[in-house]
Structures are given as structure tokens and as C-alpha cells.
PDB file of C-alpha atoms in Angstrom:
ATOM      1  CA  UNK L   1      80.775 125.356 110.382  1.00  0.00           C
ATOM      2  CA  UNK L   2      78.333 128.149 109.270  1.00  0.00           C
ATOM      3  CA  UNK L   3      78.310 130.117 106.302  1.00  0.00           C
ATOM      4  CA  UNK L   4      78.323 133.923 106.305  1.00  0.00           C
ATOM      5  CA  UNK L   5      75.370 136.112 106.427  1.00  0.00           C
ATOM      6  CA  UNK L   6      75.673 136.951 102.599  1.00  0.00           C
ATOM      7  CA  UNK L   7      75.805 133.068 101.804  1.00  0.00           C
ATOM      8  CA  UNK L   8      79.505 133.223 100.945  1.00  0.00           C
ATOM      9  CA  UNK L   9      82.459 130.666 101.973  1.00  0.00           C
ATOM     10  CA  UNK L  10      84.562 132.037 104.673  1.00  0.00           C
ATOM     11  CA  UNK L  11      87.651 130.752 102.694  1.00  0.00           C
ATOM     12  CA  UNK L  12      91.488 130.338 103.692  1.00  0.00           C
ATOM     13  CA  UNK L  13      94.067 129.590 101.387  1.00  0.00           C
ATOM     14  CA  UNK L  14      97.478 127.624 102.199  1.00  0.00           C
ATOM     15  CA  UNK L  15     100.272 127.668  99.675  1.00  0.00           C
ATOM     16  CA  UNK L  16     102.802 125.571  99.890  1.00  0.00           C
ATOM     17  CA  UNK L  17     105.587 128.448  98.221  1.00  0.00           C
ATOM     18  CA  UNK L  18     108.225 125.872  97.239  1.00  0.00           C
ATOM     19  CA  UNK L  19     106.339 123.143  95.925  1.00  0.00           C
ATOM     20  CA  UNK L  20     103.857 126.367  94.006  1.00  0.00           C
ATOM     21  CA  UNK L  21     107.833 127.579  92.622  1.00  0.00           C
ATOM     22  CA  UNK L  22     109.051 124.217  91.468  1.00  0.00           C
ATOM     23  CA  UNK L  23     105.972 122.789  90.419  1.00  0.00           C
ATOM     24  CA  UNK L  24     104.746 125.885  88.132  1.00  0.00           C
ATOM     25  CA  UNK L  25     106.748 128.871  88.259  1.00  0.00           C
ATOM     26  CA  UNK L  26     110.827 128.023  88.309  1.00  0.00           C
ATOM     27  CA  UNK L  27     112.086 129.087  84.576  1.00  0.00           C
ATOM     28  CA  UNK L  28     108.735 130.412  84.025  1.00  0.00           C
ATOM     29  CA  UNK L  29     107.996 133.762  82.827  1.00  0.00           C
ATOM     30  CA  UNK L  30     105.029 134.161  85.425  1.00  0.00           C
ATOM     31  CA  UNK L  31     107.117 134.259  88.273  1.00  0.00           C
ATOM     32  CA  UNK L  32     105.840 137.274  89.164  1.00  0.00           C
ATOM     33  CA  UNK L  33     102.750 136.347  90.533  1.00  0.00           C
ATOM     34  CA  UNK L  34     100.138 137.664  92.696  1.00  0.00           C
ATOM     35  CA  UNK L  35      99.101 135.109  95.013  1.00  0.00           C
ATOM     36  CA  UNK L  36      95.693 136.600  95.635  1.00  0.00           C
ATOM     37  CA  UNK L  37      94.240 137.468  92.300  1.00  0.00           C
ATOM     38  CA  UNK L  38      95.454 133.930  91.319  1.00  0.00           C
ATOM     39  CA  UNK L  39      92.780 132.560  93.891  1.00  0.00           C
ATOM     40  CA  UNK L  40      90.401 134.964  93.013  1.00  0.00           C
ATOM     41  CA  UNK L  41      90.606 133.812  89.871  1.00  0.00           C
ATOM     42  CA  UNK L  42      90.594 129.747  90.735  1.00  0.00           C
ATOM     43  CA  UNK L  43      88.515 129.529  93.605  1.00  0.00           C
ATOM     44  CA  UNK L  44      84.579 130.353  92.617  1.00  0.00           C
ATOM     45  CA  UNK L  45      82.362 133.056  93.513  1.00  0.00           C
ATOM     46  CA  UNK L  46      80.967 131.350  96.456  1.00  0.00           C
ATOM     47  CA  UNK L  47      84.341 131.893  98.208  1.00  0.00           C
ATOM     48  CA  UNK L  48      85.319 134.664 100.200  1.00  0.00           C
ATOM     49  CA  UNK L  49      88.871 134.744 100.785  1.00  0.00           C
ATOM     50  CA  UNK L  50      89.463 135.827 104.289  1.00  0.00           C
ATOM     51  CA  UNK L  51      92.740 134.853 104.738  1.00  0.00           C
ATOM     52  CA  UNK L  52      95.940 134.047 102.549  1.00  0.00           C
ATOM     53  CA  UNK L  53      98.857 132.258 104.148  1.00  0.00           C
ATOM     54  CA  UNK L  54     101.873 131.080 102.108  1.00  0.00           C
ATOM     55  CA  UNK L  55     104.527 129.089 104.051  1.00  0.00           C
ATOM     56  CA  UNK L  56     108.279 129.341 102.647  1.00  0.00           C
ATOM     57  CA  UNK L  57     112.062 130.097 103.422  1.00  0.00           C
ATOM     58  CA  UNK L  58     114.589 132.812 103.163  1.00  0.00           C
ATOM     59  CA  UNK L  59     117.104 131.360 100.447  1.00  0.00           C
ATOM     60  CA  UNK L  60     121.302 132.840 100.400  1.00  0.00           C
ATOM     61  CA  UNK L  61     122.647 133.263  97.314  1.00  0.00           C
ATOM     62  CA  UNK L  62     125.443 131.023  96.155  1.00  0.00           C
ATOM     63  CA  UNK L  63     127.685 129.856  93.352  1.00  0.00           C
ATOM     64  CA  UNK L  64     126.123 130.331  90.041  1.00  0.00           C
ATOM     65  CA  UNK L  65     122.689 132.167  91.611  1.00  0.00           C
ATOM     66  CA  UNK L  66     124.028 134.650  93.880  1.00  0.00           C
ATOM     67  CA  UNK L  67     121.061 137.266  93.671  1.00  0.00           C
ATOM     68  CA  UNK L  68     118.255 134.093  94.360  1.00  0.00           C
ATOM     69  CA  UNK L  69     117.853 135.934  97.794  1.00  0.00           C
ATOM     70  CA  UNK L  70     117.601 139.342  96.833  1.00  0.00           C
ATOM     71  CA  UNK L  71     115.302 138.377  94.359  1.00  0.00           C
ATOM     72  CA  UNK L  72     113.401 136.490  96.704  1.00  0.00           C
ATOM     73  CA  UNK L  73     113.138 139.101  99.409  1.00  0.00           C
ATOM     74  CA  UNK L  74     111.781 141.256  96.417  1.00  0.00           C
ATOM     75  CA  UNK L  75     109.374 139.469  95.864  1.00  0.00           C
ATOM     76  CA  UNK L  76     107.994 138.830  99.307  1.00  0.00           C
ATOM     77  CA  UNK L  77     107.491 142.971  99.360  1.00  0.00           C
ATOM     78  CA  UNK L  78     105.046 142.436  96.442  1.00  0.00           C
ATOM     79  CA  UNK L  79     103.518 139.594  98.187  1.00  0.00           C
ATOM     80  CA  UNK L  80     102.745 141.309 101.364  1.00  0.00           C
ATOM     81  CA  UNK L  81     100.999 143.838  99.192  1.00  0.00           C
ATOM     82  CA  UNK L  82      98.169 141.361  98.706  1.00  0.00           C
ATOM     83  CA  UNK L  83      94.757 141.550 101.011  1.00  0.00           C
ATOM     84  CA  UNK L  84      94.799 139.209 103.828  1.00  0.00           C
ATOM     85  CA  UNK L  85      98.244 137.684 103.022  1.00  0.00           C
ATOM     86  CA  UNK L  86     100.906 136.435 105.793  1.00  0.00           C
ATOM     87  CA  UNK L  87     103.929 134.721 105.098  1.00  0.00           C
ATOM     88  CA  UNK L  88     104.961 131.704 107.548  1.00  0.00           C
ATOM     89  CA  UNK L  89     108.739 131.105 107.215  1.00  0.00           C
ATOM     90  CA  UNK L  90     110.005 128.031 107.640  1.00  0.00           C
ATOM     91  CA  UNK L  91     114.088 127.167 107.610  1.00  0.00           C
ATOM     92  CA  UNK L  92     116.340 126.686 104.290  1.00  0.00           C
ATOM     93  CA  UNK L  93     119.799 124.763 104.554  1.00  0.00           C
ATOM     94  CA  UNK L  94     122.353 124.371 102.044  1.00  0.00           C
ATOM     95  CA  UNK L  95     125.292 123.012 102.819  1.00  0.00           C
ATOM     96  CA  UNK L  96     128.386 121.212 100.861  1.00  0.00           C
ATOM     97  CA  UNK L  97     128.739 117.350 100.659  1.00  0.00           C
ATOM     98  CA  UNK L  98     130.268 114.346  99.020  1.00  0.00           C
ATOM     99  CA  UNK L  99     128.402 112.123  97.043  1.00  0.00           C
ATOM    100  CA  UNK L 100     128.792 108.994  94.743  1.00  0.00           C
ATOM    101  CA  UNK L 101     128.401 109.349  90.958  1.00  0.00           C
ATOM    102  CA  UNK L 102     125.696 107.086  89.837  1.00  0.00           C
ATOM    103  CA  UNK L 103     127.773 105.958  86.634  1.00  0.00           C
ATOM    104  CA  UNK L 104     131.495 105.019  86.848  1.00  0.00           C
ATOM    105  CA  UNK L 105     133.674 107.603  84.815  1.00  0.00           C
ATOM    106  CA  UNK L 106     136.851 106.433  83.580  1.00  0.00           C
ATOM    107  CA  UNK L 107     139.652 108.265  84.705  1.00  0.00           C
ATOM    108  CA  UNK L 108     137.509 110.459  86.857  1.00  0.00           C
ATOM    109  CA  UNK L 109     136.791 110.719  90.673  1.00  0.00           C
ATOM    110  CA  UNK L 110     134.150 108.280  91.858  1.00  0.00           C
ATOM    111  CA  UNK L 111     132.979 110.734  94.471  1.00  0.00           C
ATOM    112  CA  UNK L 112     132.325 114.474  93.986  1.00  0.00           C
ATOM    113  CA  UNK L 113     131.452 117.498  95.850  1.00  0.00           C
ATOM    114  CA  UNK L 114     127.741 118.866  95.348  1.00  0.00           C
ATOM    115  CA  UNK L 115     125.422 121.716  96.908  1.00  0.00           C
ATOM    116  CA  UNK L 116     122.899 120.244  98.675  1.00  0.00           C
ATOM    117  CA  UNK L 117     119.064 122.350  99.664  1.00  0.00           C
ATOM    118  CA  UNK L 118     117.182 121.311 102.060  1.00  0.00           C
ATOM    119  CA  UNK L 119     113.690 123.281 102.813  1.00  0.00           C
ATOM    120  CA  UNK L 120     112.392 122.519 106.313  1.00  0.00           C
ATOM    121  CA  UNK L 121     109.472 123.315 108.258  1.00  0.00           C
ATOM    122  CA  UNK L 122     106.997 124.995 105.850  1.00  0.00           C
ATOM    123  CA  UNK L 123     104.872 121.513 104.874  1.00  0.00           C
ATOM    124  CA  UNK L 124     104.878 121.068 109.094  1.00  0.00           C
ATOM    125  CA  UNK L 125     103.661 124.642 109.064  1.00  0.00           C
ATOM    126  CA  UNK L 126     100.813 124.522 107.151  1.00  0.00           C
ATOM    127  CA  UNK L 127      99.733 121.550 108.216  1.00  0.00           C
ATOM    128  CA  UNK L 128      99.478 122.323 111.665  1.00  0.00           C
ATOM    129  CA  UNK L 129      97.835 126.273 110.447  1.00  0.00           C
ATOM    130  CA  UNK L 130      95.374 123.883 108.391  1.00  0.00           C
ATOM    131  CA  UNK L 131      94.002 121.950 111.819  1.00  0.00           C
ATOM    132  CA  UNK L 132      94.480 124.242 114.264  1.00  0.00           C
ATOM    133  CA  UNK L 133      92.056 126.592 112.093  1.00  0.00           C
ATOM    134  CA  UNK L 134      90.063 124.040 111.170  1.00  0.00           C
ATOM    135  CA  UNK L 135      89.447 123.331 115.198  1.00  0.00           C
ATOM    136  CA  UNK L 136      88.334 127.443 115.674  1.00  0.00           C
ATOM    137  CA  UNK L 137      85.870 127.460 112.605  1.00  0.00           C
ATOM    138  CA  UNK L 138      88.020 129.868 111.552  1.00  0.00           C
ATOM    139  CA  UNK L 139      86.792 128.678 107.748  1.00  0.00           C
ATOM    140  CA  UNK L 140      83.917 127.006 105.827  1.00  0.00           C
ATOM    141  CA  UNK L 141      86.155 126.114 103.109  1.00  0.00           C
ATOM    142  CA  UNK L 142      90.228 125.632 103.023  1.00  0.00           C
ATOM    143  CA  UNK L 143      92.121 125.516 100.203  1.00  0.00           C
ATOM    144  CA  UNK L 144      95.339 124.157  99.802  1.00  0.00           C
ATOM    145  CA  UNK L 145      98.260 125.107  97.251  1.00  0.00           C
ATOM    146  CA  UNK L 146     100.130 122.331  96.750  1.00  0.00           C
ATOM    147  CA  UNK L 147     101.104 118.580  95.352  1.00  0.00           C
ATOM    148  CA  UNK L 148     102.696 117.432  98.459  1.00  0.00           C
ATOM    149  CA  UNK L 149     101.621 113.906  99.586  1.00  0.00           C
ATOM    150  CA  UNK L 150     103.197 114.190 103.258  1.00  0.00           C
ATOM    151  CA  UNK L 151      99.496 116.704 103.671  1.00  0.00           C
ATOM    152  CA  UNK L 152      97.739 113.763 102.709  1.00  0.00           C
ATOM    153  CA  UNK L 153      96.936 113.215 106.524  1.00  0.00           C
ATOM    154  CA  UNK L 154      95.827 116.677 107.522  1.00  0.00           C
ATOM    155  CA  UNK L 155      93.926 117.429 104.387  1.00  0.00           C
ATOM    156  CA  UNK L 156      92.024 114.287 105.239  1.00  0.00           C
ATOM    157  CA  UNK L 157      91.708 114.661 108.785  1.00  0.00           C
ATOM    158  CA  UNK L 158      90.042 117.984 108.402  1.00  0.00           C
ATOM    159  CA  UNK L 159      87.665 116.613 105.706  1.00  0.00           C
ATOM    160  CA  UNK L 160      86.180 113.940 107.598  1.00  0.00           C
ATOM    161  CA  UNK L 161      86.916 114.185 111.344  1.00  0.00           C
ATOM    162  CA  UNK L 162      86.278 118.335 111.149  1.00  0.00           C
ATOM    163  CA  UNK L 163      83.763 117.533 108.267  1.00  0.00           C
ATOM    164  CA  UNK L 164      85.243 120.763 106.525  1.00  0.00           C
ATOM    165  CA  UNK L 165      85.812 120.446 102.590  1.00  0.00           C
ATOM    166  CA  UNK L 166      89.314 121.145 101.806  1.00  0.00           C
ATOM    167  CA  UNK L 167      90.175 122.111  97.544  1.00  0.00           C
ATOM    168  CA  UNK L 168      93.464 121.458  96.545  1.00  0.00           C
ATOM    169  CA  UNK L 169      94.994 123.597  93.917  1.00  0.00           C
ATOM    170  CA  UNK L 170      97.949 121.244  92.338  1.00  0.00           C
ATOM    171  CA  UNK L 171     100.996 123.593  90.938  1.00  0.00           C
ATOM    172  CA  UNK L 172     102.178 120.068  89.310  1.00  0.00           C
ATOM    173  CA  UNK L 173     101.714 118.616  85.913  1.00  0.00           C
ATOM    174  CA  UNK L 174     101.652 115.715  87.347  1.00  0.00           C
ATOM    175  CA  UNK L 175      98.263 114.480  89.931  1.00  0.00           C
ATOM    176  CA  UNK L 176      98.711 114.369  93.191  1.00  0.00           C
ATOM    177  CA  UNK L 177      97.054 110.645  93.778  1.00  0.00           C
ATOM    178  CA  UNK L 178      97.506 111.206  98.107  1.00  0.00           C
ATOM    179  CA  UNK L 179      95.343 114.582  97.859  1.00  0.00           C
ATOM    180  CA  UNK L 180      92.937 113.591  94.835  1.00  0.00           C
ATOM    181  CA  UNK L 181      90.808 110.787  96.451  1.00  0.00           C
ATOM    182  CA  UNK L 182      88.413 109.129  93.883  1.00  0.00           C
ATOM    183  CA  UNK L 183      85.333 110.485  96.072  1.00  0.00           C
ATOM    184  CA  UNK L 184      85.667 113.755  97.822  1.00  0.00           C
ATOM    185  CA  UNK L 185      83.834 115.270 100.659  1.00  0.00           C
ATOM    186  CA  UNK L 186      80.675 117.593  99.724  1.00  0.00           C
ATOM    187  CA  UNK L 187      82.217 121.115  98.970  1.00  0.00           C
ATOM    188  CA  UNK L 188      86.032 119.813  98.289  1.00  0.00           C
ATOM    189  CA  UNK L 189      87.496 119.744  95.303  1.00  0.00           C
ATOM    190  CA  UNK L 190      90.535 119.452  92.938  1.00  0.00           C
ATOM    191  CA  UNK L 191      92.190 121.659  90.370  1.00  0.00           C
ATOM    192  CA  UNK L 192      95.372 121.505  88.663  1.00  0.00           C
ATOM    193  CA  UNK L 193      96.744 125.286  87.946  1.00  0.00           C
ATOM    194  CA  UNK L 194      97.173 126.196  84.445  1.00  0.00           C
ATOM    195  CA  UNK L 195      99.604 128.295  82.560  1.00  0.00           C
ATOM    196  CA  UNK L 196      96.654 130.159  81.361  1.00  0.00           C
ATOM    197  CA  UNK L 197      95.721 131.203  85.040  1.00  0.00           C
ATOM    198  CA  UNK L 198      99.257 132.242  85.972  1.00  0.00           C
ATOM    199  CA  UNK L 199      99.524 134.731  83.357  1.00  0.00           C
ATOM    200  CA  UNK L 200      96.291 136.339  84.199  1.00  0.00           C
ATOM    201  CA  UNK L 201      97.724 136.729  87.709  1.00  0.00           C
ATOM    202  CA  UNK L 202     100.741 138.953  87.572  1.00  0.00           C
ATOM    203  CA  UNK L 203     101.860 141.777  89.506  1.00  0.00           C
ATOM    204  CA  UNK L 204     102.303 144.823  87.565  1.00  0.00           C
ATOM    205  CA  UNK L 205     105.812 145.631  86.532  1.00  0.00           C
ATOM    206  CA  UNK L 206     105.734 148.083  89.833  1.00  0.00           C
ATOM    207  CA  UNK L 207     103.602 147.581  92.996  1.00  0.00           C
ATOM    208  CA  UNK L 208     103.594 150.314  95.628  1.00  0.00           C
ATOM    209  CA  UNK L 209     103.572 149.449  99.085  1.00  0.00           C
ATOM    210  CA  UNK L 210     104.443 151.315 102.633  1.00  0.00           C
ATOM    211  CA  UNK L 211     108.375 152.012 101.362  1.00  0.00           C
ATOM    212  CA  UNK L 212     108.066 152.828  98.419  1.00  0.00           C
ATOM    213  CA  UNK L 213     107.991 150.888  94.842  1.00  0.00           C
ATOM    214  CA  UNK L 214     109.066 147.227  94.494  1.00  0.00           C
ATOM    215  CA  UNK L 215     110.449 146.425  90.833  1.00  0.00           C
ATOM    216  CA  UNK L 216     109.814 143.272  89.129  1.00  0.00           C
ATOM    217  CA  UNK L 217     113.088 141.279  88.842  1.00  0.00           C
ATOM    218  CA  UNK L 218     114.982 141.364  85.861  1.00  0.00           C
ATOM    219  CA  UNK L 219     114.199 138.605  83.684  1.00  0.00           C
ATOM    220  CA  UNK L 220     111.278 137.662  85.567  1.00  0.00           C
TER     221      UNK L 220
END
């Protein structure tokens, strides 16, 4: 894989939008962010950001969040705002079922009725956008958004059969061991995303875009 003419990375970036939510953002007051300026302002100068691509689902409201969708759906508008951005959607489920308590309550039901999520598709969906670009040259660099160790595969596939550096950018406090080996390709690298970062990455309170203005969410 070449470099550009003007010696910068042709660099794509894959976020992983759930695990990027629940790892950084959930209850956060930054969860208005801009995607793109955030990897401006991670990835060096050497990178040029040719393409953005953050995988997610459409959530429904329900009992107790009932506007999660709306809010959601909001803030994809400001997201497909940013330069080079797509969003890949992959399927969410929730559905009703019984489950067992973990502790025996005296007097009470042993079994009880919960909401359970289930996100499918989107870690599939990168995974495969991660190789199959990686197989056209389509980057010198890839970077991926996310703390997922089911990626450990593809992220090392494309580092040493492709021989393409891949950076991960971990949303989690915690290190991702599967995605942080101990010796790393040439190029490839690992960052954990800090609260200071997210909060120089916002959206302004209103972003413009083809129909009209899109408002930041209240109490985001």
C-alpha cells in the first residue's frame, strides 16, 4: 500500500457506535459528538481521513426511554453532516422475557419479566468493511473505534496477512487486551479516548444541513 503524493496516510476510520456510546458517552454530557473532528483531533497529522464509517442500529423507544429513538435519529442528521461520513446500520431487537433472579427473595417471585436489547450485525459489519477495504488498498492506515474483542481476528488479519497497520481508538476505561498486542505492527497503534478529547469534539448547539437545522437534544 502506497502513500499519497503529499506523503500523507490515506486513512479510514471504523467506529463501532454502540460500544463508542456505552463505553464513553452514555450519561455523559459529550454525547453530542462530532465523529470527525474527534479523529482529527486523535489521529496525527500524517493521516488523511478519507473516509468515516460508523456502524450502528435504529433503537424504538420504550418504557421509561420513550424518545431514545427520536433522539437517536437526531443525532444521525448531525452525523451525516460530517466530511466523508456513512453510517452502516446494523439490526436492534428488544423483546420481553422471563428470567431467574440471581438472589432468592422471600415472599417474592423467583422469576421476573425483563426488557431484553440485543444489537446485531454492526461488529460483523465492520469487520467485513475493514478486510474487504483492506483487499482494494483502499487505505494506508485503518483505524478502528472500538474495545470489542470479537475484531480481534480481522484487526489482526489485516495487520499481518495485508501488512496494513490498523490503530485502535478504545472508548473503554478499561484495555482492550485482544486488540492491544504487546508488539504492534510498524504504523499501528493504540489509544484510549479521553474525556478531555470528547469535549473538544462537540457539535455546536445547532448544525445546518440539507433540511434545515438539527437541535442538540435536551439534556445532552
Amino acid at each position: 500500500m502506497s502513500r499519497r503524493a503529499q506523503g500523507r496516510l490515506r486513512t479510514i476510520v471504523y467506529v463501532d457506535g454502540f460500544n463508542l456510546y456505552y463505553g464513553c458517552l452514555k450519561d455523559s454530557s459529550e454525547r453530542w459528538l462530532d465523529v470527525g473532528v474527534l479523529c482529527e483531533n486523535m489521529l496525527s497529522s500524517d493521516s488523511n481521513i478519507v473516509g468515516i464509517k460508523y456502524f450502528t442500529a435504529r433503537v424504538k423507544g420504550r418504557p421509561g426511554n420513550p424518545h431514545s429513538g427520536q433522539r437517536q435519529q437526531t443525532y444521525f442528521r448531525a452525523l451525516a453532516t460530517v466530511p466523508n461520513l456513512t453510517i452502516h446500520y446494523g439490526r436492534f431487537m428488544t423483546r420481553r422475557a422471563t428470567r431467574r433472579c440471581v438472589n432468592d427473595r422471600r415472599g417474592k417471585p423467583a422469576f421476573v419479566d425483563v426488557w431484553v436489547t440485543e444489537e446485531k450485525g454492526s461488529d460483523v459489519n465492520l469487520a467485513s468493511h475493514l478486510l474487504i477495504d483492506g483487499f482494494r488498498a483502499r487505505y494506508d492506515l485503518a483505524v478502528v473505534v472500538s474495545n470489542d474483542g470479537d475484531l480481534k481476528d480481522p484487526v489482526h488479519f489485516v495487520r499481518t496477512e495485508l501488512k496494513a497497520p490498523v490503530g485502535v481508538l478504545n472508548p473503554h476505561g478499561n484495555r482492550s487486551f485482544a486488540l492491544s498486542p504487546k508488539v504492534l505492527p510498524r504504523g499501528s497503534f493504540y489509544k484510549p479516548i479521553r474525556r478531555a478529547a470528547l469535549r473538544a469534539s462537540q457539535f455546536p448547539p445547532q448544525v445546518p444541513d440539507a433540511k434545515g437545522i438539527v437541535h442538540k437534544p435536551p439534556g445532552w
